[in-house]
PDB file of N, CA, C and O in Angstrom:
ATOM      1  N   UNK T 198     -10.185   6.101 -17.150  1.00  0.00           N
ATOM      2  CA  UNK T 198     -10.542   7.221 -16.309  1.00  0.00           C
ATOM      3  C   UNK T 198     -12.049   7.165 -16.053  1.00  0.00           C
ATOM      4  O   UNK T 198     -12.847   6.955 -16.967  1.00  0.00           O
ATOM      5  N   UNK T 199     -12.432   7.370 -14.713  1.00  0.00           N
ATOM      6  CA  UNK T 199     -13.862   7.253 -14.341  1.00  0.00           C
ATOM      7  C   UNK T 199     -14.406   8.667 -13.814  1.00  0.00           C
ATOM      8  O   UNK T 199     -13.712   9.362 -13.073  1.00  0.00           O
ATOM      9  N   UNK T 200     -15.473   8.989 -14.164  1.00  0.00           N
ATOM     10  CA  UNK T 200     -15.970  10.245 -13.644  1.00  0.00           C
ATOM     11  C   UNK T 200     -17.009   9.763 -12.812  1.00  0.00           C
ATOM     12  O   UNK T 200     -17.576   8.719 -13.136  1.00  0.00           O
ATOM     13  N   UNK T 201     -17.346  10.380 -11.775  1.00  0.00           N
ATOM     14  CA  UNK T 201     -18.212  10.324 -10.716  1.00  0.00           C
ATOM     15  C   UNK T 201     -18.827  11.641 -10.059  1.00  0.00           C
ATOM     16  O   UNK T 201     -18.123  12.647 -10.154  1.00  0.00           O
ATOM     17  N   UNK T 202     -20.007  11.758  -9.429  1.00  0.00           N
ATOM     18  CA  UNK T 202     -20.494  12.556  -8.634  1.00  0.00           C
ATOM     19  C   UNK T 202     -20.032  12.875  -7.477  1.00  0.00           C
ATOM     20  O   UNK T 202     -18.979  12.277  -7.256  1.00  0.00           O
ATOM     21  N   UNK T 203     -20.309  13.457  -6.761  1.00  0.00           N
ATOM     22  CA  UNK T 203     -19.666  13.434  -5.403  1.00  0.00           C
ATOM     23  C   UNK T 203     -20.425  12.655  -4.605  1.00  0.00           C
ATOM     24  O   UNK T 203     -19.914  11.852  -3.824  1.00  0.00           O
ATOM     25  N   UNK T 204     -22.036  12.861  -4.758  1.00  0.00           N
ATOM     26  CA  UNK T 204     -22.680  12.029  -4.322  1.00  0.00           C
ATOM     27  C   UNK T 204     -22.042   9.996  -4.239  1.00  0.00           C
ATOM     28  O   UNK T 204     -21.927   9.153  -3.350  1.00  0.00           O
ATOM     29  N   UNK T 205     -21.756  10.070  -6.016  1.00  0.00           N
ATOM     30  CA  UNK T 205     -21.293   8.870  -6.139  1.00  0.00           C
ATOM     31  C   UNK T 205     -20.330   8.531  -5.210  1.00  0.00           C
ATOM     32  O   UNK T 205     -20.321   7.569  -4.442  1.00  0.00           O
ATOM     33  N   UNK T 206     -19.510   9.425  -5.357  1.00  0.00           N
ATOM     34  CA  UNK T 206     -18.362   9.236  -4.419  1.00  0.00           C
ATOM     35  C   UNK T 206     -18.186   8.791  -3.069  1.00  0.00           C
ATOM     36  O   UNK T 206     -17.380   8.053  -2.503  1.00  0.00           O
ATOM     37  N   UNK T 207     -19.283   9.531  -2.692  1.00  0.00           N
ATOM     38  CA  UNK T 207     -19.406   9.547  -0.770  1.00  0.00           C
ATOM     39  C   UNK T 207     -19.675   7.781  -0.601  1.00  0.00           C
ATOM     40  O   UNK T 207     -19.136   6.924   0.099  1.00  0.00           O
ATOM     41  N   UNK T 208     -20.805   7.751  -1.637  1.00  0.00           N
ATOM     42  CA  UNK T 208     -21.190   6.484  -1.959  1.00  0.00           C
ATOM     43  C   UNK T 208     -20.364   4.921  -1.501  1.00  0.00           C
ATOM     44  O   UNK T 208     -20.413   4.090  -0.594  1.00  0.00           O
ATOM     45  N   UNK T 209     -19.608   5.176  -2.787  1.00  0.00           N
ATOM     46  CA  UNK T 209     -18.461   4.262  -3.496  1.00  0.00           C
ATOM     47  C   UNK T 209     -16.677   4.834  -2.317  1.00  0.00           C
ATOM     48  O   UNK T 209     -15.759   4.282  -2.922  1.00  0.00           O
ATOM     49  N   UNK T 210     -16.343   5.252  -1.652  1.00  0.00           N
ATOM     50  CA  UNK T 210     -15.449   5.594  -1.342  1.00  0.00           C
ATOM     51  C   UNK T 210     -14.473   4.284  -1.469  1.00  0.00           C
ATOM     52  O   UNK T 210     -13.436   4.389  -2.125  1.00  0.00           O
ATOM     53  N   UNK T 211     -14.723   3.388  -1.007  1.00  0.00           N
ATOM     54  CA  UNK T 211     -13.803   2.417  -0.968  1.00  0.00           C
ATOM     55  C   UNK T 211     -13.630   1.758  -2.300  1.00  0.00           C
ATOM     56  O   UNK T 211     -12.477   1.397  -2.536  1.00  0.00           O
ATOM     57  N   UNK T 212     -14.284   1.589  -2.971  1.00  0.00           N
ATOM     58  CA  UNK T 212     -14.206   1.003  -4.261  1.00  0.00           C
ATOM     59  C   UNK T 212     -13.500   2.331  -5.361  1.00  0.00           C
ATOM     60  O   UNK T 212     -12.659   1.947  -6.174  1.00  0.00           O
ATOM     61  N   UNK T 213     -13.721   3.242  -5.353  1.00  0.00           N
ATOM     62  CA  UNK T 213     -13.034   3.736  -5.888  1.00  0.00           C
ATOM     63  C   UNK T 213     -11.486   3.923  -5.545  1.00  0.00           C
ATOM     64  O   UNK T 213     -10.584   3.928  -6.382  1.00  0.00           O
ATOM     65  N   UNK T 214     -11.334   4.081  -4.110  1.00  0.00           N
ATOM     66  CA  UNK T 214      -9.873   4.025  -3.459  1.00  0.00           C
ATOM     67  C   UNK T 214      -9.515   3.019  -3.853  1.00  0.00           C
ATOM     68  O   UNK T 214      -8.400   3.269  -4.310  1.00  0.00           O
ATOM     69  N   UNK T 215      -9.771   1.704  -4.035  1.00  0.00           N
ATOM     70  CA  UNK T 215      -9.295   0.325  -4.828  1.00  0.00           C
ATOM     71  C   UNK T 215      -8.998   0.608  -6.575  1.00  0.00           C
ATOM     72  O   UNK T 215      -8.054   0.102  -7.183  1.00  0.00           O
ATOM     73  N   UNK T 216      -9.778   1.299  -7.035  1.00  0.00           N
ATOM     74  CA  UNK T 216      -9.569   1.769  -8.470  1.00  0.00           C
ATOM     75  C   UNK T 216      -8.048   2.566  -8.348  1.00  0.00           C
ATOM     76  O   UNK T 216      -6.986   2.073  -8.730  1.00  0.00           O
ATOM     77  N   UNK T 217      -8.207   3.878  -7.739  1.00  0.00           N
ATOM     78  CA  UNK T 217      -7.079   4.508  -8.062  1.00  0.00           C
ATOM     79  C   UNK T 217      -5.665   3.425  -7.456  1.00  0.00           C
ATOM     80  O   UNK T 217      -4.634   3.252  -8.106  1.00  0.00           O
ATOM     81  N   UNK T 218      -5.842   3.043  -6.613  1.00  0.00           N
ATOM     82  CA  UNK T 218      -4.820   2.026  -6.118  1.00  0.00           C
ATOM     83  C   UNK T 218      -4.179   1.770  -7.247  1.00  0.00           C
ATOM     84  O   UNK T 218      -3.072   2.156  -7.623  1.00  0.00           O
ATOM     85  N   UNK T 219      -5.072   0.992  -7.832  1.00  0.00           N
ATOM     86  CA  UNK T 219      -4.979  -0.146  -9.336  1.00  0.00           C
ATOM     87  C   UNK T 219      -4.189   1.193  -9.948  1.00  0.00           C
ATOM     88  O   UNK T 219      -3.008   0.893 -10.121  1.00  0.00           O
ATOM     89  N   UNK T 220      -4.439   2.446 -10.293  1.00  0.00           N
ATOM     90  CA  UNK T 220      -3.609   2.692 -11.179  1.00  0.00           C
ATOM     91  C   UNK T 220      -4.983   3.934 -11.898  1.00  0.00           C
ATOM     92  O   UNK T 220      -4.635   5.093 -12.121  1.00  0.00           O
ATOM     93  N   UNK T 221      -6.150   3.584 -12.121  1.00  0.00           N
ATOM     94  CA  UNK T 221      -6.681   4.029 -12.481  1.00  0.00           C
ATOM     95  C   UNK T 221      -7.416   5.162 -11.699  1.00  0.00           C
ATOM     96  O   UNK T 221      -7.915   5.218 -10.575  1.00  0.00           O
ATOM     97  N   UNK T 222      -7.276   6.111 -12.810  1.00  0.00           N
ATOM     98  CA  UNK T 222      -7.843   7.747 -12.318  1.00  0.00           C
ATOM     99  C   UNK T 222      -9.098   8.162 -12.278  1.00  0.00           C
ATOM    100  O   UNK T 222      -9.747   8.034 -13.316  1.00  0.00           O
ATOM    101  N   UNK T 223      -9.685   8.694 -11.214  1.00  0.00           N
ATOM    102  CA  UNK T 223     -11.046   8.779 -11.056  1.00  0.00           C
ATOM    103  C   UNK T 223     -11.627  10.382 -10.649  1.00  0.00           C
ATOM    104  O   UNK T 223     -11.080  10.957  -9.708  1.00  0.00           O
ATOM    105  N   UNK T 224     -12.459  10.886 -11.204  1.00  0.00           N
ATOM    106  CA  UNK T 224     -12.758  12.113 -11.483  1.00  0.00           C
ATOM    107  C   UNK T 224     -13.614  12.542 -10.559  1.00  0.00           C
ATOM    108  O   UNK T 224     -14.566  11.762 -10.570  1.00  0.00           O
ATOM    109  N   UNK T 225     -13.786  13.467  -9.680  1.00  0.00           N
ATOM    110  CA  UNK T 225     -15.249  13.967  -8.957  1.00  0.00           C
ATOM    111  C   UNK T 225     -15.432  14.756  -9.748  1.00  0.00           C
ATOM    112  O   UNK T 225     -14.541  15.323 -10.381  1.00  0.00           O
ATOM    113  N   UNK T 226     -16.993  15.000  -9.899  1.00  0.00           N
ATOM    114  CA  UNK T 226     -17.363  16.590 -10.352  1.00  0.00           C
ATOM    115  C   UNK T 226     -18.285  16.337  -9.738  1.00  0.00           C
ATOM    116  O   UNK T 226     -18.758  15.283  -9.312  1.00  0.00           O
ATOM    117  N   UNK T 227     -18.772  18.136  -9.648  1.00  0.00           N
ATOM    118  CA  UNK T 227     -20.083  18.607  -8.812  1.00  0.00           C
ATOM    119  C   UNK T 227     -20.603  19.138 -10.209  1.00  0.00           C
ATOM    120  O   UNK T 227     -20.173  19.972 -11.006  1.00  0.00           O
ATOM    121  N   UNK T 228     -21.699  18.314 -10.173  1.00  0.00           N
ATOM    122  CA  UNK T 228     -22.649  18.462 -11.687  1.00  0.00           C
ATOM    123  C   UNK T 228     -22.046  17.587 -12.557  1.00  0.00           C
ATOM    124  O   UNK T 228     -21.816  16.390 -12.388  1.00  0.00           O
ATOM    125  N   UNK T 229     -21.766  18.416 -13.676  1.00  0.00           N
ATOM    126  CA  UNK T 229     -21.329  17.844 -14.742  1.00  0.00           C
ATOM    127  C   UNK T 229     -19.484  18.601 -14.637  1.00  0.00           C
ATOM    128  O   UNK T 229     -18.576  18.279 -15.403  1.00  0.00           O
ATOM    129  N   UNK T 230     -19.350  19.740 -13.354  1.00  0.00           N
ATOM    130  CA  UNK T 230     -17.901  20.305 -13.856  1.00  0.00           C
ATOM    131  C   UNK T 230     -17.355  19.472 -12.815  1.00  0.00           C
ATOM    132  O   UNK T 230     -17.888  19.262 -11.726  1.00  0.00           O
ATOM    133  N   UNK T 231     -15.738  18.795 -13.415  1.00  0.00           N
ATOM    134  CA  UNK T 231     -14.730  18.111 -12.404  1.00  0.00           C
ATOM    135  C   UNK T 231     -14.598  19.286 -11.347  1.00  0.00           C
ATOM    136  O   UNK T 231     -14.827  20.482 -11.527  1.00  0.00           O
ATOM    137  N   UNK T 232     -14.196  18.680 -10.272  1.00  0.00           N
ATOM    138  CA  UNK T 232     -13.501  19.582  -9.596  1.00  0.00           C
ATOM    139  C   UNK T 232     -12.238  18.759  -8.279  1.00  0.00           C
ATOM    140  O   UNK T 232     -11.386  19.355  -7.620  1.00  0.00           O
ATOM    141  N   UNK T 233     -12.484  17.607  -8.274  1.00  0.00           N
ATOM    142  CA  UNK T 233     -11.213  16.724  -7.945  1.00  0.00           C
ATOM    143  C   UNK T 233     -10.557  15.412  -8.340  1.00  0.00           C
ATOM    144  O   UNK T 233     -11.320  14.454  -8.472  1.00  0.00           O
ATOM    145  N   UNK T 234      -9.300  15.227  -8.542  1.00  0.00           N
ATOM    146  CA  UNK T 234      -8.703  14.009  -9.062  1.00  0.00           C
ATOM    147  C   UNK T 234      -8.242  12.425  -7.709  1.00  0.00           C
ATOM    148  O   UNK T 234      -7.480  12.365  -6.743  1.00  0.00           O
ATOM    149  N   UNK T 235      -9.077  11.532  -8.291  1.00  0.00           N
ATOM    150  CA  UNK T 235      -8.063  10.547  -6.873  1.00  0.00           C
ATOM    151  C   UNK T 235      -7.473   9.859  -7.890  1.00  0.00           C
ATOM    152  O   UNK T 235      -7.892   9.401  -8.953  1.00  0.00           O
ATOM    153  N   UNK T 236      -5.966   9.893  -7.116  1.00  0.00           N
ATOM    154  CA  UNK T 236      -5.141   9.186  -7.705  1.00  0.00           C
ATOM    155  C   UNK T 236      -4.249   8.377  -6.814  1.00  0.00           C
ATOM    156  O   UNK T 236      -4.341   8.633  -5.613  1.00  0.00           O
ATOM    157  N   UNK T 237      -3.263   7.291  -7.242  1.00  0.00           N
ATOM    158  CA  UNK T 237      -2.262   6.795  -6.093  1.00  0.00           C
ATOM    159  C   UNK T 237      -1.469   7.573  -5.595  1.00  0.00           C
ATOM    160  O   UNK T 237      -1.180   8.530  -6.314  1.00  0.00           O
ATOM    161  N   UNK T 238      -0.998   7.526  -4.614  1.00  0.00           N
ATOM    162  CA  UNK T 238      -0.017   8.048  -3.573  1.00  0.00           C
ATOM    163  C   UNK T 238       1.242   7.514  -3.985  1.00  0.00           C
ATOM    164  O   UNK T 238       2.230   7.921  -3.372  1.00  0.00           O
ATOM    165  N   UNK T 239       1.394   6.723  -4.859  1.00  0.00           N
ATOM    166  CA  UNK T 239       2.818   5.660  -5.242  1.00  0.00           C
ATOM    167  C   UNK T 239       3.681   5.070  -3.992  1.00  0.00           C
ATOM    168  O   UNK T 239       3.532   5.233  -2.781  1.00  0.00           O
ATOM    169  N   UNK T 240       4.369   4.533  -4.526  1.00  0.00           N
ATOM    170  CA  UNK T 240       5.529   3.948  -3.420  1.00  0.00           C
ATOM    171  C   UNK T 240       5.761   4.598  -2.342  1.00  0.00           C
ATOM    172  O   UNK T 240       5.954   5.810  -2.246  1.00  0.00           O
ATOM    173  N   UNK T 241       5.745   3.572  -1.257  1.00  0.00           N
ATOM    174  CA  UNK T 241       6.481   4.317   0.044  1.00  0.00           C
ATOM    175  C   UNK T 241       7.573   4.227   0.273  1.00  0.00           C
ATOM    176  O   UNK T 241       7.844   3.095   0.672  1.00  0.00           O
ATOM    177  N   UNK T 242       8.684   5.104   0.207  1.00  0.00           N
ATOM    178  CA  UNK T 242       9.876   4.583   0.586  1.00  0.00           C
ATOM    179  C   UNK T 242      10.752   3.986   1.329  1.00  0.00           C
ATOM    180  O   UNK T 242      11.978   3.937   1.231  1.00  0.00           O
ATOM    181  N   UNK T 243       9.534   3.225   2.599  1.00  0.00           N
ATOM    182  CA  UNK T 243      10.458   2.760   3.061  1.00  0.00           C
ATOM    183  C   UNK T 243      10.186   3.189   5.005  1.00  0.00           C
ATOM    184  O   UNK T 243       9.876   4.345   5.291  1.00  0.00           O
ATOM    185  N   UNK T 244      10.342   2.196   6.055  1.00  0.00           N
ATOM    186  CA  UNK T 244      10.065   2.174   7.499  1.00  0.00           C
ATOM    187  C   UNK T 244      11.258   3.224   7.597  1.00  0.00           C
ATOM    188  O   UNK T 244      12.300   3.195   6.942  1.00  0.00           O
ATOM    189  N   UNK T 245      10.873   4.176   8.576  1.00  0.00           N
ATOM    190  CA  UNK T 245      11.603   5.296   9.171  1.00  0.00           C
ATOM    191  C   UNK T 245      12.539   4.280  10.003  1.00  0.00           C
ATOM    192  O   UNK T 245      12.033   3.188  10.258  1.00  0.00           O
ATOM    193  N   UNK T 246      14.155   4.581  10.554  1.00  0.00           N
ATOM    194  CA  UNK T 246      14.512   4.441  11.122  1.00  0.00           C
ATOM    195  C   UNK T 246      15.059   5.596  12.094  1.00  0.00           C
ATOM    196  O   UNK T 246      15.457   6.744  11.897  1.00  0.00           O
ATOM    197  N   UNK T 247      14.908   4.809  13.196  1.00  0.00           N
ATOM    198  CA  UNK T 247      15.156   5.864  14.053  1.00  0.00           C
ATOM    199  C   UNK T 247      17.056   5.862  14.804  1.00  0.00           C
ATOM    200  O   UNK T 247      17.616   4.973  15.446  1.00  0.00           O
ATOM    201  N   UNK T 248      17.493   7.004  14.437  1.00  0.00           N
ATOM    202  CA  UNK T 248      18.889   7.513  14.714  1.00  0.00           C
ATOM    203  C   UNK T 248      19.604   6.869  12.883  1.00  0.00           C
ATOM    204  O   UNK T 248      20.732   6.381  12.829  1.00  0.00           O
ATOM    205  N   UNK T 249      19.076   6.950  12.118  1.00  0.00           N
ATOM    206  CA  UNK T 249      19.904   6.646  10.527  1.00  0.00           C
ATOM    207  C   UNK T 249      20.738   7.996  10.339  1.00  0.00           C
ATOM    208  O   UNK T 249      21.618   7.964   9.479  1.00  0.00           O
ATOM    209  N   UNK T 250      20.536   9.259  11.107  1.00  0.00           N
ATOM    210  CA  UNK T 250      20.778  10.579  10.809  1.00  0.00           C
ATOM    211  C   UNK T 250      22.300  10.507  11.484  1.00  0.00           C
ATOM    212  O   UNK T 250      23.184  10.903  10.724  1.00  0.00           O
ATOM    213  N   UNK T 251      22.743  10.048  12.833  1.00  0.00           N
ATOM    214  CA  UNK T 251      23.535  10.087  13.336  1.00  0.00           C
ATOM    215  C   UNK T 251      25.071   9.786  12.731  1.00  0.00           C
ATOM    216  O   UNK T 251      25.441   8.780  12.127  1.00  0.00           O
ATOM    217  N   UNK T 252      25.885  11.037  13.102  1.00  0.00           N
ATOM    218  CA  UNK T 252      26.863  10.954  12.961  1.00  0.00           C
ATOM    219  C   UNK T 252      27.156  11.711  11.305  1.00  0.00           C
ATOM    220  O   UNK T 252      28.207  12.184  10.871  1.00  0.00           O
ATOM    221  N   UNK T 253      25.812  11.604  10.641  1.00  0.00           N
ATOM    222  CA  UNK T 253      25.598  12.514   9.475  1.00  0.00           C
ATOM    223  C   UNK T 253      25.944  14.245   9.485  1.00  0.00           C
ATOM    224  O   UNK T 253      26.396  14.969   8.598  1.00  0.00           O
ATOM    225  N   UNK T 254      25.663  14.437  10.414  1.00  0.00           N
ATOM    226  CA  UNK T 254      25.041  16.197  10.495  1.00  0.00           C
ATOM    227  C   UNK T 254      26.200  16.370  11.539  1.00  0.00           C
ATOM    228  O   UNK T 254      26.759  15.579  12.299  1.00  0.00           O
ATOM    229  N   UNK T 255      26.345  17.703  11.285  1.00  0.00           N
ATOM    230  CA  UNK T 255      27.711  18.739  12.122  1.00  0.00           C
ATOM    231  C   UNK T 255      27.460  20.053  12.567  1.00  0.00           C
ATOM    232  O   UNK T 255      27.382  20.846  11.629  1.00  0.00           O
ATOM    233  N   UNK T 256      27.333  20.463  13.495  1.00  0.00           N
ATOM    234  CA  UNK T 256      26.709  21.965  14.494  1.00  0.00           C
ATOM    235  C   UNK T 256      28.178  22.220  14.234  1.00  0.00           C
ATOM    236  O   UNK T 256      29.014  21.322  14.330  1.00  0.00           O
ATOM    237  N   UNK T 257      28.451  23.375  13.926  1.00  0.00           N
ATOM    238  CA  UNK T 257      29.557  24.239  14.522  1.00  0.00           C
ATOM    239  C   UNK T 257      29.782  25.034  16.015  1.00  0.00           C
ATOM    240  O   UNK T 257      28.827  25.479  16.652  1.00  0.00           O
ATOM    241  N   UNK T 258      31.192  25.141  16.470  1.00  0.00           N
ATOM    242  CA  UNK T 258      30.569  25.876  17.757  1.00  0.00           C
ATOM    243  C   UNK T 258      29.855  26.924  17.776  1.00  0.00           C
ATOM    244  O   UNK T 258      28.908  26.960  18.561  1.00  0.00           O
ATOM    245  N   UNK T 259      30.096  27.895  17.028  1.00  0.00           N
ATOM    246  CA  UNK T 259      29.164  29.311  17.467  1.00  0.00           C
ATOM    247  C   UNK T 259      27.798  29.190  17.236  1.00  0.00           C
ATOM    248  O   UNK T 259      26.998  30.092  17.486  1.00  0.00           O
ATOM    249  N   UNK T 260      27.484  28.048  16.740  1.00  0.00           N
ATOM    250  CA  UNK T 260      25.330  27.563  17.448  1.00  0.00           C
ATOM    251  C   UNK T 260      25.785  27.476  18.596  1.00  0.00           C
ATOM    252  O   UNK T 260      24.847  27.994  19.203  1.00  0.00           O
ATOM    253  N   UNK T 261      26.445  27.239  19.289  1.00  0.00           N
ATOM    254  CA  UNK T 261      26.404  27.274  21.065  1.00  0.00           C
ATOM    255  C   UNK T 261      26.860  28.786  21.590  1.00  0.00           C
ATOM    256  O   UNK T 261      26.415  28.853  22.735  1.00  0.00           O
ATOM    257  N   UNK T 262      27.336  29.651  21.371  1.00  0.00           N
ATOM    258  CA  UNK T 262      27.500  30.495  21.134  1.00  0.00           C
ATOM    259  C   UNK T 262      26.776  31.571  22.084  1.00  0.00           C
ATOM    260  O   UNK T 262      25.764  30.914  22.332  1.00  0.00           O
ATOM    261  N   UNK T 263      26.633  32.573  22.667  1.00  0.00           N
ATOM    262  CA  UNK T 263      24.916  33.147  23.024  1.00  0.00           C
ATOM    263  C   UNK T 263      24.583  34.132  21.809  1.00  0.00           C
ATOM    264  O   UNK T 263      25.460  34.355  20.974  1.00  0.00           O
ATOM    265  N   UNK T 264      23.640  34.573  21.733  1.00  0.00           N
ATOM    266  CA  UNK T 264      23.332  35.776  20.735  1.00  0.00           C
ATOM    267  C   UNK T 264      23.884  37.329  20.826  1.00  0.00           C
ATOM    268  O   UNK T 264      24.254  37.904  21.850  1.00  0.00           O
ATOM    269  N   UNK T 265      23.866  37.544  20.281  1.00  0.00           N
ATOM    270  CA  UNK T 265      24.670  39.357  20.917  1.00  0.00           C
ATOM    271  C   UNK T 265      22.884  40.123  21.214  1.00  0.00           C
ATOM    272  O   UNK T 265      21.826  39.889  20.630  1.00  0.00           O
ATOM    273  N   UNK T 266      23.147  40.897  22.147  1.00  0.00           N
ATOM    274  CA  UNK T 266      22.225  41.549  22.705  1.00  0.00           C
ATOM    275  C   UNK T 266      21.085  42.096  21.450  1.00  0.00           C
ATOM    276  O   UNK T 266      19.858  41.989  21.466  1.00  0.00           O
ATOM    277  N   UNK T 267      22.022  42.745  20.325  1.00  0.00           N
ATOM    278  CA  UNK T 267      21.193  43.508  19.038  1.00  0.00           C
ATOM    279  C   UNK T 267      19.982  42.243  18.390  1.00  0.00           C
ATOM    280  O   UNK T 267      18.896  42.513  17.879  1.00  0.00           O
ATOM    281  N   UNK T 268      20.605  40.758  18.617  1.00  0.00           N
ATOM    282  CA  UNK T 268      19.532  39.710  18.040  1.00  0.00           C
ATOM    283  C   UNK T 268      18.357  39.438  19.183  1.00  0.00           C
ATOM    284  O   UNK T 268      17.252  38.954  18.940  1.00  0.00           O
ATOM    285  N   UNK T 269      18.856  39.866  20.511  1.00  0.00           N
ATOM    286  CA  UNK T 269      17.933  39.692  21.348  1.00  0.00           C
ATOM    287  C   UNK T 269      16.712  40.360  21.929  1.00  0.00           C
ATOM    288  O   UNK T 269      15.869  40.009  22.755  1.00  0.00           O
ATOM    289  N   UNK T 270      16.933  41.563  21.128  1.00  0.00           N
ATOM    290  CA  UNK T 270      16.146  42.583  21.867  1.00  0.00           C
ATOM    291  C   UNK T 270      14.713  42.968  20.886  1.00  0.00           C
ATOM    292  O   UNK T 270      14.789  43.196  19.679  1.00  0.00           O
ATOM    293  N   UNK T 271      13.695  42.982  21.509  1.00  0.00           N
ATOM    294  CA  UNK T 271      12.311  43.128  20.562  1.00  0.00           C
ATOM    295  C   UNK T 271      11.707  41.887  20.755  1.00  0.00           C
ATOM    296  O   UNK T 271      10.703  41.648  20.084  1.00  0.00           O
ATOM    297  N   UNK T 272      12.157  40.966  21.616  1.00  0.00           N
ATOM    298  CA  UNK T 272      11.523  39.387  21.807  1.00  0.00           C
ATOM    299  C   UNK T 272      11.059  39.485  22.976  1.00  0.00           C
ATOM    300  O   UNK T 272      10.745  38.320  23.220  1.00  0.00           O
ATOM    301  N   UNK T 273      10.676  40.390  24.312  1.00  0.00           N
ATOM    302  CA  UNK T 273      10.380  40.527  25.066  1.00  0.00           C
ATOM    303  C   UNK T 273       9.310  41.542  25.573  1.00  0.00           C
ATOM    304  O   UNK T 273       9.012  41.579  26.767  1.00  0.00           O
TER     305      UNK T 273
END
């Protein structure tokens, strides 16, 4: 675990972003009190695909439905 200034920080940004990468935790403080942690983001799970959802999910009819007047009124 590394403690740093903020100053340091502004400094060092990239080298420390390479630290926490690695695994290792790195401390800001203003003065001598911490006041933020960088750490990894971990694993990404993974490239979005686009339409993987399809055929998953089910609307019932009455979402098509219209609203009854009592849900509609006060929106205007």
């Amino acid at each position: 675990m590394s403690i740093v200034t903020i100053h340091q920080a502004k400094t060092n940004l990239s080298r420390l972003i390479e630290k926490a990468s690695a695994g290792e935790e790195v401390i800001i403080a203003r003065g001598s009190k911490p006041v933020a942690r960088l750490v990894p983001v971990g694993e990404v799970n993974g490239k979005r695909q686009p339409g993987s959802w399809k055929g998953k999910l089910r609307v019932g009819r009455e979402f098509f439905e219209p609203l009854p007047e009592s849900e509609l009124s006060g929106w205007g």
